[in-house]
Coordinates of C-alpha atoms in Angstrom, one line a residue:
M16 CA 108.3 118.6 100.3
K17 CA 110.1 118.5 103.5
T18 CA 109.3 115.6 105.9
T19 CA 109.3 116.6 109.5
I20 CA 110.1 113.8 112.0
Q21 CA 108.5 114.2 115.5
T22 CA 109.6 112.0 118.4
I23 CA 106.7 110.9 120.5
S24 CA 106.1 108.8 123.7
K25 CA 105.5 105.1 122.9
T26 CA 103.1 104.6 125.7
N27 CA 101.6 108.1 126.6
P28 CA 102.0 110.8 123.8
T29 CA 101.2 114.2 124.8
K30 CA 98.8 116.6 123.1
E31 CA 101.8 118.9 122.4
E32 CA 103.7 116.0 120.5
L33 CA 100.6 115.3 118.4
Q34 CA 99.2 118.8 117.7
T35 CA 101.0 119.4 114.5
A36 CA 100.4 116.0 113.1
A37 CA 96.6 116.4 114.0
G38 CA 96.6 119.7 112.1
I39 CA 98.2 118.1 109.0
L40 CA 95.5 115.3 108.9
Q41 CA 92.6 117.7 109.4
N42 CA 94.0 119.6 106.3
G43 CA 94.3 116.7 104.2
G44 CA 97.9 116.0 104.6
L45 CA 99.8 112.7 105.3
V46 CA 101.3 111.5 108.6
A47 CA 103.2 108.3 109.2
F48 CA 102.5 106.9 112.8
P49 CA 103.3 103.7 114.7
T50 CA 100.6 101.0 115.4
E51 CA 101.0 97.8 117.2
T52 CA 101.4 96.1 113.9
V53 CA 103.6 98.1 111.5
Y54 CA 103.9 101.9 110.8
G55 CA 100.8 103.2 108.9
L56 CA 100.7 106.1 106.4
G57 CA 97.8 108.1 107.6
G58 CA 95.3 110.5 105.8
N59 CA 91.7 111.4 106.0
G60 CA 89.8 108.3 105.2
L61 CA 86.7 110.3 104.3
R62 CA 88.5 112.6 101.8
A63 CA 89.2 111.3 98.3
D64 CA 92.0 113.7 97.9
A65 CA 93.9 112.5 100.9
A66 CA 93.5 108.9 99.8
K67 CA 94.9 109.9 96.3
K68 CA 97.9 111.4 98.2
I69 CA 98.5 108.1 100.0
Y70 CA 98.4 106.1 96.7
E71 CA 100.8 108.5 95.1
A72 CA 103.3 108.7 97.9
K73 CA 103.5 104.9 98.1
G74 CA 103.3 104.2 94.3
R75 CA 100.3 101.9 95.2
P76 CA 97.7 100.6 92.7
S77 CA 94.7 102.6 93.0
D78 CA 92.4 99.5 93.2
N79 CA 94.2 98.2 96.3
P80 CA 91.9 99.3 99.1
L81 CA 92.8 101.2 102.3
I82 CA 92.2 100.3 105.8
I83 CA 90.3 103.0 108.0
H84 CA 91.4 103.3 111.5
I85 CA 89.0 104.3 114.3
A86 CA 89.4 104.9 118.0
D87 CA 86.0 104.0 119.3
I88 CA 83.1 101.6 118.3
E89 CA 80.7 104.5 117.7
S90 CA 82.8 105.6 114.6
L91 CA 81.9 102.3 112.9
S92 CA 78.4 103.5 112.3
R93 CA 79.8 106.3 110.2
L94 CA 81.7 103.8 107.8
T95 CA 78.9 101.1 107.5
D96 CA 75.1 100.8 107.8
S97 CA 75.5 97.0 108.3
I98 CA 77.2 95.5 111.5
P99 CA 76.5 91.7 111.8
E100 CA 76.3 90.3 115.1
K101 CA 79.4 88.3 114.7
A102 CA 81.3 91.5 113.9
R103 CA 80.1 92.9 117.2
I104 CA 81.4 89.9 119.0
L105 CA 84.8 90.1 117.3
A106 CA 85.0 93.8 118.1
E107 CA 84.2 93.3 121.7
K108 CA 86.9 90.6 122.0
F109 CA 89.7 91.9 119.7
W110 CA 89.3 95.6 119.4
P111 CA 91.4 97.6 120.0
G112 CA 93.9 95.2 118.3
P113 CA 95.3 93.8 115.2
L114 CA 92.0 92.7 113.6
T115 CA 90.6 94.3 110.3
M116 CA 86.9 93.6 109.4
I117 CA 85.4 94.2 106.0
F118 CA 81.7 95.8 105.9
P119 CA 79.5 97.3 103.2
K120 CA 80.4 100.9 103.0
S121 CA 78.3 103.8 103.9
S122 CA 77.9 106.7 101.5
Q123 CA 80.4 108.9 103.7
V124 CA 83.2 106.6 102.5
P125 CA 84.6 107.7 99.2
Y126 CA 85.4 105.0 96.5
G127 CA 89.0 106.6 96.5
T128 CA 89.6 105.1 99.8
T129 CA 88.0 101.7 99.0
G130 CA 89.8 101.1 95.8
G131 CA 86.4 101.4 93.9
L132 CA 84.8 98.7 96.0
D133 CA 81.4 98.9 97.8
T134 CA 83.0 97.6 101.0
V135 CA 85.3 99.2 103.5
A136 CA 88.0 97.7 105.7
V137 CA 88.1 99.0 109.4
R138 CA 90.1 98.4 112.3
M139 CA 90.7 99.9 115.9
P140 CA 94.6 100.0 116.6
S141 CA 95.6 99.2 120.2
H142 CA 98.8 101.3 120.0
P143 CA 98.5 104.3 122.4
A144 CA 100.0 106.7 119.8
A145 CA 97.7 105.6 117.0
L146 CA 94.6 105.9 119.2
A147 CA 95.7 109.2 120.6
L148 CA 96.4 110.7 117.1
I149 CA 92.9 109.6 115.8
R150 CA 91.3 111.3 118.8
E151 CA 93.4 114.4 118.8
S152 CA 92.8 115.0 115.0
G153 CA 89.1 113.9 115.1
V154 CA 89.9 112.1 111.7
L155 CA 89.1 108.6 110.7
I156 CA 92.5 107.7 109.4
A157 CA 93.0 105.6 106.3
A158 CA 96.5 104.0 106.7
P159 CA 98.2 101.4 104.7
S160 CA 101.8 100.5 105.6
A161 CA 104.1 103.6 105.5
N162 CA 106.4 102.1 102.8
T163 CA 107.0 102.2 99.1
S164 CA 104.5 99.7 97.7
G165 CA 105.9 96.3 97.3
R166 CA 108.7 96.8 99.8
P167 CA 109.0 95.1 103.3
S168 CA 106.7 97.0 105.6
P169 CA 108.3 99.3 108.1
T170 CA 108.6 98.5 111.7
K171 CA 110.7 101.4 112.6
A172 CA 110.5 105.3 111.8
S173 CA 113.9 104.9 110.0
H174 CA 112.2 102.4 107.6
V175 CA 109.6 105.0 106.8
K176 CA 112.2 107.8 106.3
E177 CA 114.1 105.5 103.9
D178 CA 111.1 105.0 101.7
L179 CA 109.0 108.2 102.1
D180 CA 111.3 111.1 103.0
G181 CA 110.2 114.1 100.9
K182 CA 107.0 112.5 99.9
I183 CA 104.9 113.0 103.0
D184 CA 104.4 115.8 105.7
M185 CA 105.5 114.1 108.9
I186 CA 106.7 110.9 110.6
L187 CA 105.9 110.3 114.2
D188 CA 108.6 108.3 115.7
G189 CA 107.3 106.0 118.5
G190 CA 110.2 103.5 118.3
T191 CA 110.1 99.8 117.2
V192 CA 106.6 98.4 116.9
G193 CA 105.5 95.2 118.8
I194 CA 103.9 92.6 116.5
G195 CA 105.8 93.4 113.3
I196 CA 103.3 92.1 110.6
E197 CA 100.0 93.5 109.5
S198 CA 96.5 92.9 111.0
T199 CA 94.4 89.8 110.4
I200 CA 91.7 90.8 107.7
V201 CA 88.1 89.1 108.0
D202 CA 85.5 89.6 105.4
M203 CA 82.2 90.0 107.4
T204 CA 80.1 90.6 104.4
Q205 CA 79.7 86.8 103.8
E206 CA 78.6 83.8 105.8
P207 CA 80.7 82.2 107.1
P208 CA 83.2 85.1 107.5
M209 CA 86.4 84.6 105.5
I210 CA 90.0 85.4 106.4
L211 CA 91.5 87.4 103.4
R212 CA 94.8 88.1 105.2
P213 CA 96.2 86.1 108.1
G214 CA 97.9 87.8 111.1
Y215 CA 98.4 87.8 114.8
I216 CA 94.7 87.0 115.4
T217 CA 94.6 83.5 114.1
K218 CA 91.7 81.3 112.7
E219 CA 91.5 79.3 115.9
M220 CA 91.1 82.6 117.9
L221 CA 88.4 83.8 115.6
E222 CA 86.5 80.4 115.6
E223 CA 86.6 80.3 119.4
A224 CA 84.6 83.5 119.5
I225 CA 82.2 83.1 116.4
G226 CA 82.3 79.5 115.2
T227 CA 83.2 78.6 111.7
V228 CA 85.6 80.9 109.8
T229 CA 86.8 80.1 106.3
I230 CA 90.1 81.0 104.6
D231 CA 90.8 82.5 101.2
K232 CA 92.5 79.9 99.0
A233 CA 95.0 82.6 97.8
I234 CA 96.6 83.1 101.3
L235 CA 99.3 80.7 100.5
S236 CA 99.2 80.8 96.8
K237 CA 99.2 83.2 93.9
A238 CA 96.0 85.2 93.5
D239 CA 94.1 85.4 90.3
P240 CA 95.6 88.5 88.5
S241 CA 92.2 89.3 86.9
L242 CA 90.4 89.6 90.2
K243 CA 89.9 93.0 91.9
P244 CA 91.5 92.7 95.5
K245 CA 89.0 93.1 98.3
A246 CA 91.7 93.6 100.9
P247 CA 95.3 94.9 101.1
G248 CA 97.9 92.3 100.2
M249 CA 95.7 90.0 98.2
K250 CA 96.9 90.6 94.6
Y251 CA 100.0 92.6 94.2
K252 CA 103.6 91.7 95.1
H253 CA 104.2 92.7 98.7
Y254 CA 107.0 92.8 101.3
A255 CA 109.8 92.2 98.8
P256 CA 113.4 92.8 99.4
K257 CA 115.7 94.0 96.7
G258 CA 117.6 90.7 96.5
D259 CA 116.2 87.5 95.0
L260 CA 114.4 85.5 97.8
T261 CA 113.9 81.6 97.7
I262 CA 112.3 79.6 100.4
Y263 CA 113.2 76.0 101.0
D264 CA 110.6 73.5 102.4
G265 CA 111.7 70.1 103.9
A266 CA 113.2 68.4 106.9
G267 CA 115.7 70.7 108.8
D268 CA 118.9 68.9 108.0
I269 CA 118.1 68.5 104.3
V270 CA 117.1 72.3 104.0
V271 CA 120.3 73.4 105.8
S272 CA 122.5 71.2 103.6
Y273 CA 120.8 72.4 100.5
I274 CA 120.9 76.0 101.4
A275 CA 124.6 75.8 102.4
A276 CA 125.5 74.3 99.1
R277 CA 123.4 76.9 97.1
A278 CA 125.2 79.7 99.1
K279 CA 128.6 78.2 98.3
K280 CA 127.7 78.2 94.5
E281 CA 126.5 81.8 94.6
L282 CA 129.5 83.0 96.5
A283 CA 131.8 81.3 93.9
A284 CA 129.9 83.1 91.3
G285 CA 130.7 86.4 93.0
R286 CA 127.3 87.2 94.4
T287 CA 126.5 88.2 97.9
V288 CA 124.3 85.7 100.0
G289 CA 122.1 86.2 103.0
I290 CA 120.6 83.2 104.9
I291 CA 117.5 83.4 107.1
A292 CA 118.0 80.9 110.0
T293 CA 116.3 80.1 113.3
E294 CA 117.6 79.7 116.7
E295 CA 117.3 76.0 116.2
S296 CA 119.1 75.8 112.8
F297 CA 122.0 78.3 113.4
E298 CA 124.5 75.7 114.8
L299 CA 123.6 73.4 111.8
Y300 CA 124.6 76.1 109.4
K301 CA 127.8 76.8 111.1
K302 CA 128.7 73.1 111.0
A303 CA 127.6 72.7 107.4
F304 CA 129.8 75.8 106.3
S305 CA 132.7 74.6 108.5
A306 CA 132.6 71.3 106.7
A307 CA 132.7 73.0 103.4
G308 CA 135.7 75.1 104.4
C309 CA 133.8 78.4 104.5
N310 CA 134.1 81.0 107.2
L311 CA 130.7 82.4 108.4
P312 CA 131.2 86.3 109.1
E313 CA 128.4 88.4 110.5
E314 CA 128.8 90.8 107.5
G315 CA 130.4 90.6 104.1
P316 CA 129.7 88.4 101.1
L317 CA 128.0 85.8 103.3
S318 CA 125.5 86.8 106.1
L319 CA 123.6 84.4 108.3
K320 CA 120.8 86.0 110.2
V321 CA 118.6 84.5 113.1
I322 CA 115.0 85.6 112.6
G323 CA 113.8 84.0 115.9
S324 CA 112.8 80.7 117.4
R325 CA 110.3 78.1 116.1
K326 CA 109.2 77.7 119.6
D327 CA 108.1 81.3 119.6
E328 CA 106.4 82.3 116.3
A329 CA 105.8 85.9 117.5
S330 CA 109.6 86.4 117.5
I331 CA 109.8 85.5 113.8
A332 CA 106.9 87.8 112.9
H333 CA 108.4 90.6 114.8
S334 CA 111.8 90.2 113.1
L335 CA 110.7 89.4 109.5
Y336 CA 110.6 92.8 107.8
S337 CA 113.3 94.3 109.7
L338 CA 115.6 91.5 108.7
L339 CA 114.6 91.9 105.0
R340 CA 115.4 95.4 105.2
D341 CA 118.9 94.7 106.7
F342 CA 119.6 92.5 103.8
D343 CA 118.7 95.4 101.5
S344 CA 120.9 97.8 103.4
A345 CA 123.8 95.3 103.0
G346 CA 123.1 95.0 99.2
T347 CA 122.5 91.3 99.6
Q348 CA 121.6 89.7 96.0
I349 CA 120.6 86.2 96.9
I350 CA 118.4 85.6 100.0
L351 CA 117.8 81.9 101.1
S352 CA 115.2 81.0 103.7
E353 CA 113.8 78.1 105.6
C354 CA 110.1 77.4 105.3
F355 CA 107.8 77.9 108.5
S356 CA 104.6 76.5 109.8
S357 CA 101.4 76.9 107.7
D358 CA 99.0 77.1 110.6
Q359 CA 98.4 79.4 113.7
L360 CA 100.8 82.5 113.4
G361 CA 103.0 80.6 111.1
Q362 CA 100.3 81.0 108.4
A363 CA 100.7 84.8 108.6
I364 CA 104.5 84.4 108.4
M365 CA 104.4 82.2 105.4
N366 CA 102.0 84.4 103.7
R367 CA 104.4 87.4 103.9
L368 CA 107.4 85.4 103.0
L369 CA 105.8 83.7 100.0
K370 CA 104.8 87.2 98.6
A371 CA 108.2 88.6 99.4
A372 CA 109.8 85.6 97.4
G373 CA 107.3 85.9 94.5
Y374 CA 106.2 82.5 95.4
Q375 CA 109.7 81.0 94.7
I376 CA 109.6 77.9 96.9
I377 CA 111.5 74.7 96.4
H378 CA 110.1 71.5 98.1
L379 CA 112.9 69.1 99.3
K380 CA 112.4 65.4 100.0
E381 CA 114.4 62.8 101.9
G382 CA 117.4 61.6 99.9
E383 CA 117.6 64.6 97.6
C384 CA 120.9 66.6 97.5
Y385 CA 122.0 69.8 95.9
H386 CA 123.4 69.4 92.3
E387 CA 125.7 72.2 91.1

């Protein structure tokens, strides 16, 4: 299969730019397209054969449900016969936007799209290109992230090409996305509603609108492997770079010292090392390596990359997947990262980072040091 790449306007895509992609979706094919969160791999959510193609292209487990994207609230009634009042309130406040809600599915939604579940995940994206594609095609688009299953999600069209070239019909290139991590997922089939995946829309924002919202315990810990996932990202390894990623939790100076010592040991063993730093810790790493007599090049065996500022968690979320893919491109074998906040948007960042690391996290305490 030849994958066509079509450049489109990020803010106001034309009918001509979307016409071919719309036809592909109408005929059961696959199109990758930008949303405000990450790039999605789209197919007709009401066709089981299109859903099957999505799973095959991604190498995604077939019990991992897909999210259906709509362009207007009226379309929701095609997907579910039960819309709680709290869901209407959240839709009014956060749609279009990075919020996915789970409902009992209607008979129109095939089990091939829901991973065999009697529920369906739905969201209305705010990206102009995503909304325009749904409207132009007339298709309710099932769209997980447009990457090989398990890899960091794509925030640029080049990331999609790297993973799916030759496996899908078309990529719509709308530039780099804005948010950089997937939508918040809230289960509306229970009371109180439960967050199954954290994202840009935080627990605090949701509770301001509808009152009490609970959080699934597996968000920052390993899920029970015997359970059937009710939403994307709950069970399987996700977002992982090719290198071995470890997270370090503790006071800033302790973490920096520990990571610098670990990096020195790995370099001495002939392995390439990447460090995920923040704007606040960058100078601390430079001092730590200088004291150890190590140079700190931008590229090469040792690479120190700034992910963003702790004062602006959105900057960290925006850069996370792209940074992990940069390490992949450089062939980095060992990746060492600081820990981040476990509330507000930081919870979503840690959810992705922990899954990417396979839950390899080391908790450091005052007075501890690295032992070679």
